[in-house]
Every structure is written in structure tokens, then in C-alpha cells.
Short mmCIF file of N, CA and C in Angstrom, two decimals:
data_model
loop_
_atom_site.label_atom_id
_atom_site.label_comp_id
_atom_site.label_asym_id
_atom_site.label_seq_id
_atom_site.Cartn_x
_atom_site.Cartn_y
_atom_site.Cartn_z
N TYR D 1 49.53 -74.40 6.35
CA TYR D 1 49.96 -74.57 7.71
C TYR D 1 49.91 -73.21 8.39
N ILE D 2 49.25 -73.15 9.51
CA ILE D 2 49.13 -71.92 10.29
C ILE D 2 49.57 -72.21 11.71
N LYS D 3 50.41 -71.36 12.22
CA LYS D 3 50.87 -71.49 13.59
C LYS D 3 50.39 -70.26 14.35
N ALA D 4 49.75 -70.48 15.48
CA ALA D 4 49.21 -69.39 16.28
C ALA D 4 49.62 -69.59 17.74
N LEU D 5 49.63 -68.52 18.47
CA LEU D 5 50.00 -68.58 19.88
C LEU D 5 48.88 -67.96 20.71
N LEU D 6 48.42 -68.69 21.70
CA LEU D 6 47.41 -68.20 22.63
C LEU D 6 48.09 -67.99 23.97
N ARG D 7 48.15 -66.77 24.38
CA ARG D 7 48.77 -66.46 25.67
C ARG D 7 47.74 -66.66 26.79
N ASP D 8 48.22 -67.13 27.91
CA ASP D 8 47.38 -67.30 29.10
C ASP D 8 46.22 -68.27 28.91
N SER D 9 46.45 -69.34 28.19
CA SER D 9 45.43 -70.37 28.09
C SER D 9 45.32 -71.05 29.44
N LYS D 10 44.12 -71.15 29.94
CA LYS D 10 43.90 -71.72 31.28
C LYS D 10 43.67 -73.21 31.26
N SER D 11 43.38 -73.77 30.08
CA SER D 11 43.09 -75.20 30.01
C SER D 11 43.19 -75.68 28.57
N MET D 12 43.19 -77.00 28.42
CA MET D 12 43.18 -77.57 27.08
C MET D 12 41.84 -77.27 26.41
N LEU D 13 40.77 -77.17 27.19
CA LEU D 13 39.47 -76.81 26.66
C LEU D 13 39.51 -75.41 26.03
N MET D 14 40.17 -74.48 26.72
CA MET D 14 40.29 -73.13 26.19
C MET D 14 41.13 -73.11 24.91
N ALA D 15 42.22 -73.86 24.90
CA ALA D 15 43.07 -73.92 23.71
C ALA D 15 42.31 -74.49 22.52
N GLU D 16 41.52 -75.53 22.74
CA GLU D 16 40.73 -76.14 21.67
C GLU D 16 39.67 -75.16 21.16
N ALA D 17 39.00 -74.49 22.09
CA ALA D 17 37.97 -73.52 21.70
C ALA D 17 38.58 -72.37 20.90
N ALA D 18 39.75 -71.91 21.33
CA ALA D 18 40.43 -70.82 20.62
C ALA D 18 40.85 -71.25 19.22
N ALA D 19 41.35 -72.48 19.10
CA ALA D 19 41.76 -72.98 17.78
C ALA D 19 40.57 -73.09 16.85
N LEU D 20 39.46 -73.58 17.35
CA LEU D 20 38.25 -73.68 16.53
C LEU D 20 37.75 -72.29 16.12
N ALA D 21 37.80 -71.34 17.05
CA ALA D 21 37.36 -69.98 16.74
C ALA D 21 38.23 -69.34 15.67
N LEU D 22 39.54 -69.54 15.77
CA LEU D 22 40.46 -69.00 14.77
C LEU D 22 40.19 -69.62 13.40
N GLY D 23 40.06 -70.93 13.37
CA GLY D 23 39.77 -71.61 12.11
C GLY D 23 38.46 -71.14 11.50
N ALA D 24 37.44 -70.99 12.32
CA ALA D 24 36.13 -70.54 11.82
C ALA D 24 36.22 -69.12 11.27
N GLN D 25 36.96 -68.25 11.96
CA GLN D 25 37.11 -66.88 11.49
C GLN D 25 37.84 -66.83 10.15
N MET D 26 38.89 -67.60 10.01
CA MET D 26 39.65 -67.60 8.76
C MET D 26 38.81 -68.14 7.60
N LEU D 27 38.11 -69.24 7.82
CA LEU D 27 37.30 -69.81 6.75
C LEU D 27 36.15 -68.90 6.36
N CYS D 28 35.58 -68.21 7.33
CA CYS D 28 34.52 -67.26 7.03
C CYS D 28 35.07 -66.09 6.21
N THR D 29 36.22 -65.58 6.60
CA THR D 29 36.87 -64.49 5.88
C THR D 29 37.20 -64.89 4.44
N LEU D 30 37.62 -66.13 4.26
CA LEU D 30 37.96 -66.64 2.93
C LEU D 30 36.71 -66.99 2.10
N GLY D 31 35.56 -66.99 2.75
CA GLY D 31 34.32 -67.29 2.04
C GLY D 31 34.09 -68.76 1.79
N VAL D 32 34.73 -69.62 2.57
CA VAL D 32 34.55 -71.07 2.42
C VAL D 32 33.17 -71.44 2.95
N GLN D 33 32.41 -72.12 2.14
CA GLN D 33 31.06 -72.54 2.52
C GLN D 33 31.03 -74.00 2.94
N GLN D 34 30.25 -74.29 3.94
CA GLN D 34 30.01 -75.62 4.47
C GLN D 34 31.28 -76.36 4.88
N PRO D 35 32.15 -75.72 5.66
CA PRO D 35 33.35 -76.43 6.13
C PRO D 35 33.00 -77.43 7.24
N PHE D 36 33.83 -78.43 7.39
CA PHE D 36 33.71 -79.40 8.48
C PHE D 36 34.84 -79.13 9.46
N PHE D 37 34.51 -79.12 10.73
CA PHE D 37 35.50 -79.00 11.79
C PHE D 37 35.55 -80.33 12.53
N LEU D 38 36.74 -80.73 12.91
CA LEU D 38 36.94 -81.97 13.66
C LEU D 38 37.55 -81.63 15.00
N SER D 39 37.00 -82.19 16.05
CA SER D 39 37.53 -81.95 17.39
C SER D 39 37.51 -83.26 18.17
N ASP D 40 38.51 -83.42 19.02
CA ASP D 40 38.51 -84.59 19.89
C ASP D 40 37.92 -84.27 21.26
N ASN D 41 37.32 -83.08 21.39
CA ASN D 41 36.74 -82.68 22.67
C ASN D 41 35.22 -82.85 22.62
N GLN D 42 34.74 -83.87 23.31
CA GLN D 42 33.31 -84.18 23.29
C GLN D 42 32.47 -83.04 23.86
N GLN D 43 32.95 -82.35 24.89
CA GLN D 43 32.21 -81.25 25.49
C GLN D 43 31.93 -80.15 24.47
N LEU D 44 32.96 -79.77 23.73
CA LEU D 44 32.79 -78.70 22.74
C LEU D 44 31.89 -79.13 21.59
N VAL D 45 32.07 -80.34 21.12
CA VAL D 45 31.23 -80.83 20.02
C VAL D 45 29.77 -80.86 20.45
N ASN D 46 29.50 -81.38 21.64
CA ASN D 46 28.12 -81.40 22.15
C ASN D 46 27.57 -79.99 22.29
N PHE D 47 28.37 -79.08 22.80
CA PHE D 47 27.93 -77.70 22.98
C PHE D 47 27.59 -77.06 21.64
N PHE D 48 28.50 -77.15 20.67
CA PHE D 48 28.27 -76.51 19.37
C PHE D 48 27.13 -77.16 18.60
N ASN D 49 26.92 -78.44 18.77
CA ASN D 49 25.83 -79.12 18.08
C ASN D 49 24.50 -79.03 18.83
N GLY D 50 24.55 -78.49 20.04
CA GLY D 50 23.33 -78.36 20.83
C GLY D 50 22.53 -77.12 20.47
N LYS D 51 21.40 -76.98 21.10
CA LYS D 51 20.51 -75.84 20.84
C LYS D 51 20.81 -74.65 21.73
N ASP D 52 21.32 -74.90 22.93
CA ASP D 52 21.59 -73.83 23.89
C ASP D 52 23.05 -73.40 23.81
N HIS D 53 23.30 -72.26 23.20
CA HIS D 53 24.67 -71.75 23.07
C HIS D 53 24.97 -70.67 24.11
N ASN D 54 24.12 -70.55 25.11
CA ASN D 54 24.33 -69.56 26.15
C ASN D 54 25.21 -70.04 27.29
N ASN D 55 25.38 -71.34 27.42
CA ASN D 55 26.12 -71.90 28.54
C ASN D 55 27.23 -72.84 28.06
N PRO D 56 28.40 -72.27 27.71
CA PRO D 56 29.51 -73.12 27.26
C PRO D 56 30.01 -74.01 28.41
N PRO D 57 30.81 -75.01 28.08
CA PRO D 57 31.32 -75.92 29.12
C PRO D 57 32.07 -75.19 30.25
N HIS D 58 32.65 -74.05 29.96
CA HIS D 58 33.31 -73.24 30.99
C HIS D 58 33.18 -71.78 30.57
N TRP D 59 32.86 -70.90 31.51
CA TRP D 59 32.60 -69.50 31.16
C TRP D 59 33.82 -68.77 30.60
N LYS D 60 35.01 -69.20 30.96
CA LYS D 60 36.21 -68.51 30.46
C LYS D 60 36.42 -68.70 28.96
N ILE D 61 35.76 -69.67 28.37
CA ILE D 61 35.92 -69.88 26.92
C ILE D 61 34.80 -69.20 26.13
N LYS D 62 33.90 -68.51 26.79
CA LYS D 62 32.75 -67.88 26.13
C LYS D 62 33.14 -67.01 24.93
N PRO D 63 34.18 -66.16 25.01
CA PRO D 63 34.52 -65.35 23.83
C PRO D 63 34.88 -66.22 22.62
N PHE D 64 35.53 -67.34 22.85
CA PHE D 64 35.92 -68.22 21.75
C PHE D 64 34.72 -68.98 21.20
N THR D 65 33.86 -69.48 22.09
CA THR D 65 32.69 -70.21 21.60
C THR D 65 31.75 -69.27 20.85
N GLN D 66 31.62 -68.05 21.32
CA GLN D 66 30.73 -67.10 20.64
C GLN D 66 31.29 -66.73 19.27
N SER D 67 32.59 -66.56 19.18
CA SER D 67 33.23 -66.27 17.90
C SER D 67 33.02 -67.42 16.92
N PHE D 68 33.20 -68.65 17.40
CA PHE D 68 32.99 -69.82 16.55
C PHE D 68 31.55 -69.86 16.04
N ILE D 69 30.60 -69.65 16.93
CA ILE D 69 29.18 -69.69 16.57
C ILE D 69 28.86 -68.58 15.56
N ASN D 70 29.34 -67.38 15.82
CA ASN D 70 29.06 -66.27 14.91
C ASN D 70 29.60 -66.55 13.51
N ASN D 71 30.81 -67.05 13.43
CA ASN D 71 31.43 -67.29 12.12
C ASN D 71 30.87 -68.52 11.41
N THR D 72 30.55 -69.57 12.14
CA THR D 72 30.06 -70.78 11.49
C THR D 72 28.59 -70.65 11.08
N SER D 73 27.86 -69.76 11.71
CA SER D 73 26.45 -69.59 11.31
C SER D 73 26.36 -68.93 9.93
N ARG D 74 27.41 -68.26 9.51
CA ARG D 74 27.42 -67.58 8.22
C ARG D 74 27.73 -68.51 7.06
N ASN D 75 28.42 -69.61 7.34
CA ASN D 75 28.85 -70.46 6.24
C ASN D 75 28.39 -71.92 6.36
N ASN D 76 27.38 -72.15 7.20
CA ASN D 76 26.79 -73.49 7.35
C ASN D 76 27.82 -74.56 7.69
N ALA D 77 28.69 -74.25 8.63
CA ALA D 77 29.72 -75.19 9.06
C ALA D 77 29.13 -76.29 9.93
N ARG D 78 29.84 -77.40 10.01
CA ARG D 78 29.47 -78.51 10.89
C ARG D 78 30.70 -78.94 11.66
N ILE D 79 30.46 -79.45 12.86
CA ILE D 79 31.55 -79.93 13.69
C ILE D 79 31.27 -81.38 14.08
N PHE D 80 32.33 -82.19 14.03
CA PHE D 80 32.22 -83.60 14.34
C PHE D 80 33.26 -83.99 15.37
N LYS D 81 32.92 -85.00 16.16
CA LYS D 81 33.83 -85.57 17.14
C LYS D 81 34.67 -86.64 16.47
N ILE D 82 35.98 -86.57 16.70
CA ILE D 82 36.86 -87.63 16.24
C ILE D 82 37.59 -88.20 17.45
N ASP D 83 38.05 -89.40 17.33
CA ASP D 83 38.78 -90.05 18.41
C ASP D 83 40.12 -89.36 18.60
N ARG D 84 40.50 -89.19 19.83
CA ARG D 84 41.77 -88.53 20.15
C ARG D 84 42.96 -89.22 19.48
N LYS D 85 42.88 -90.51 19.31
CA LYS D 85 43.95 -91.26 18.66
C LYS D 85 44.15 -90.81 17.21
N LEU D 86 43.10 -90.34 16.58
CA LEU D 86 43.18 -89.87 15.20
C LEU D 86 43.62 -88.41 15.12
N ASN D 87 43.74 -87.78 16.25
CA ASN D 87 44.08 -86.36 16.30
C ASN D 87 45.37 -86.16 17.09
N THR D 88 46.36 -87.00 16.83
CA THR D 88 47.56 -87.02 17.67
C THR D 88 48.36 -85.73 17.61
N THR D 89 48.53 -85.14 16.45
CA THR D 89 49.32 -83.91 16.34
C THR D 89 48.68 -82.79 17.15
N ALA D 90 47.39 -82.60 16.97
CA ALA D 90 46.69 -81.54 17.71
C ALA D 90 46.75 -81.82 19.21
N HIS D 91 46.60 -83.07 19.59
CA HIS D 91 46.63 -83.41 21.01
C HIS D 91 48.01 -83.13 21.62
N VAL D 92 49.06 -83.49 20.93
CA VAL D 92 50.42 -83.25 21.42
C VAL D 92 50.66 -81.75 21.57
N LEU D 93 50.26 -80.96 20.57
CA LEU D 93 50.47 -79.51 20.64
C LEU D 93 49.64 -78.88 21.75
N ALA D 94 48.42 -79.34 21.93
CA ALA D 94 47.58 -78.81 23.01
C ALA D 94 48.17 -79.15 24.38
N THR D 95 48.70 -80.35 24.51
CA THR D 95 49.32 -80.76 25.77
C THR D 95 50.55 -79.89 26.05
N GLN D 96 51.37 -79.66 25.03
CA GLN D 96 52.55 -78.80 25.21
C GLN D 96 52.13 -77.38 25.58
N ALA D 97 51.10 -76.89 24.93
CA ALA D 97 50.63 -75.53 25.21
C ALA D 97 50.13 -75.41 26.64
N SER D 98 49.42 -76.44 27.10
CA SER D 98 48.89 -76.37 28.46
C SER D 98 49.99 -76.43 29.51
N ARG D 99 51.14 -76.99 29.15
CA ARG D 99 52.28 -77.05 30.07
C ARG D 99 53.20 -75.85 29.93
N GLY D 100 52.87 -74.96 28.99
CA GLY D 100 53.67 -73.76 28.80
C GLY D 100 54.96 -73.99 28.04
N LEU D 101 55.03 -75.09 27.29
CA LEU D 101 56.23 -75.39 26.52
C LEU D 101 56.24 -74.63 25.21
N THR D 102 57.41 -74.32 24.74
CA THR D 102 57.55 -73.66 23.44
C THR D 102 57.66 -74.74 22.38
N PHE D 103 56.96 -74.55 21.28
CA PHE D 103 57.04 -75.51 20.17
C PHE D 103 57.06 -74.79 18.86
#
């Protein structure tokens, strides 16, 4: 279990991108090969699975998307879309974070 805090998150998209970047960095550092990432954000999944990584869904998340790409290219990671209903804990925490609530 890892708890992290992102200050000044501008959107749920940014929070999701930051969480994926952190996870990718940790798994790369640990030397985990071929990890699977699950996200309920279709925009991010499409972006990461696409060929053009120069234009993220929003420019403010570029540092996070670039970090994710850099780290996942080293360990052959894959990202998949899951239904938001199956990702309830992450969705609740992201919603709280976007409202500035402490959890």
C-alpha cells in the first residue's frame, strides 16, 4: 500500500496521469518486467497505447505522461482500460483529491 499526495492537481486527468507515472517509476526502479497498468480513463489509455506520444490529452499533464512513457518503455509495460465500476476505490480517492479533501 502506497499513499502519495499531489499538490495543485488541476483535474482528475492530472491525478490519474500522476498516479500512473509514480507507479511506473516505482516498478521500473524495482526492476519489475512486463507490468500491467489498469486505468478507468479512456483518454489516457488511448494516448499511451497510441503511436503519437507528443500530444497528451492536456498539455498540463505532459510531465507525467512523459515520465510514464520513459519508465514503461524500459520494462515492456502495458496499460488497459477497465470500467470505472471496477475501479471504485481509485475513483473515490481521485474525486476527493479533485475536491481538495483530505483522506
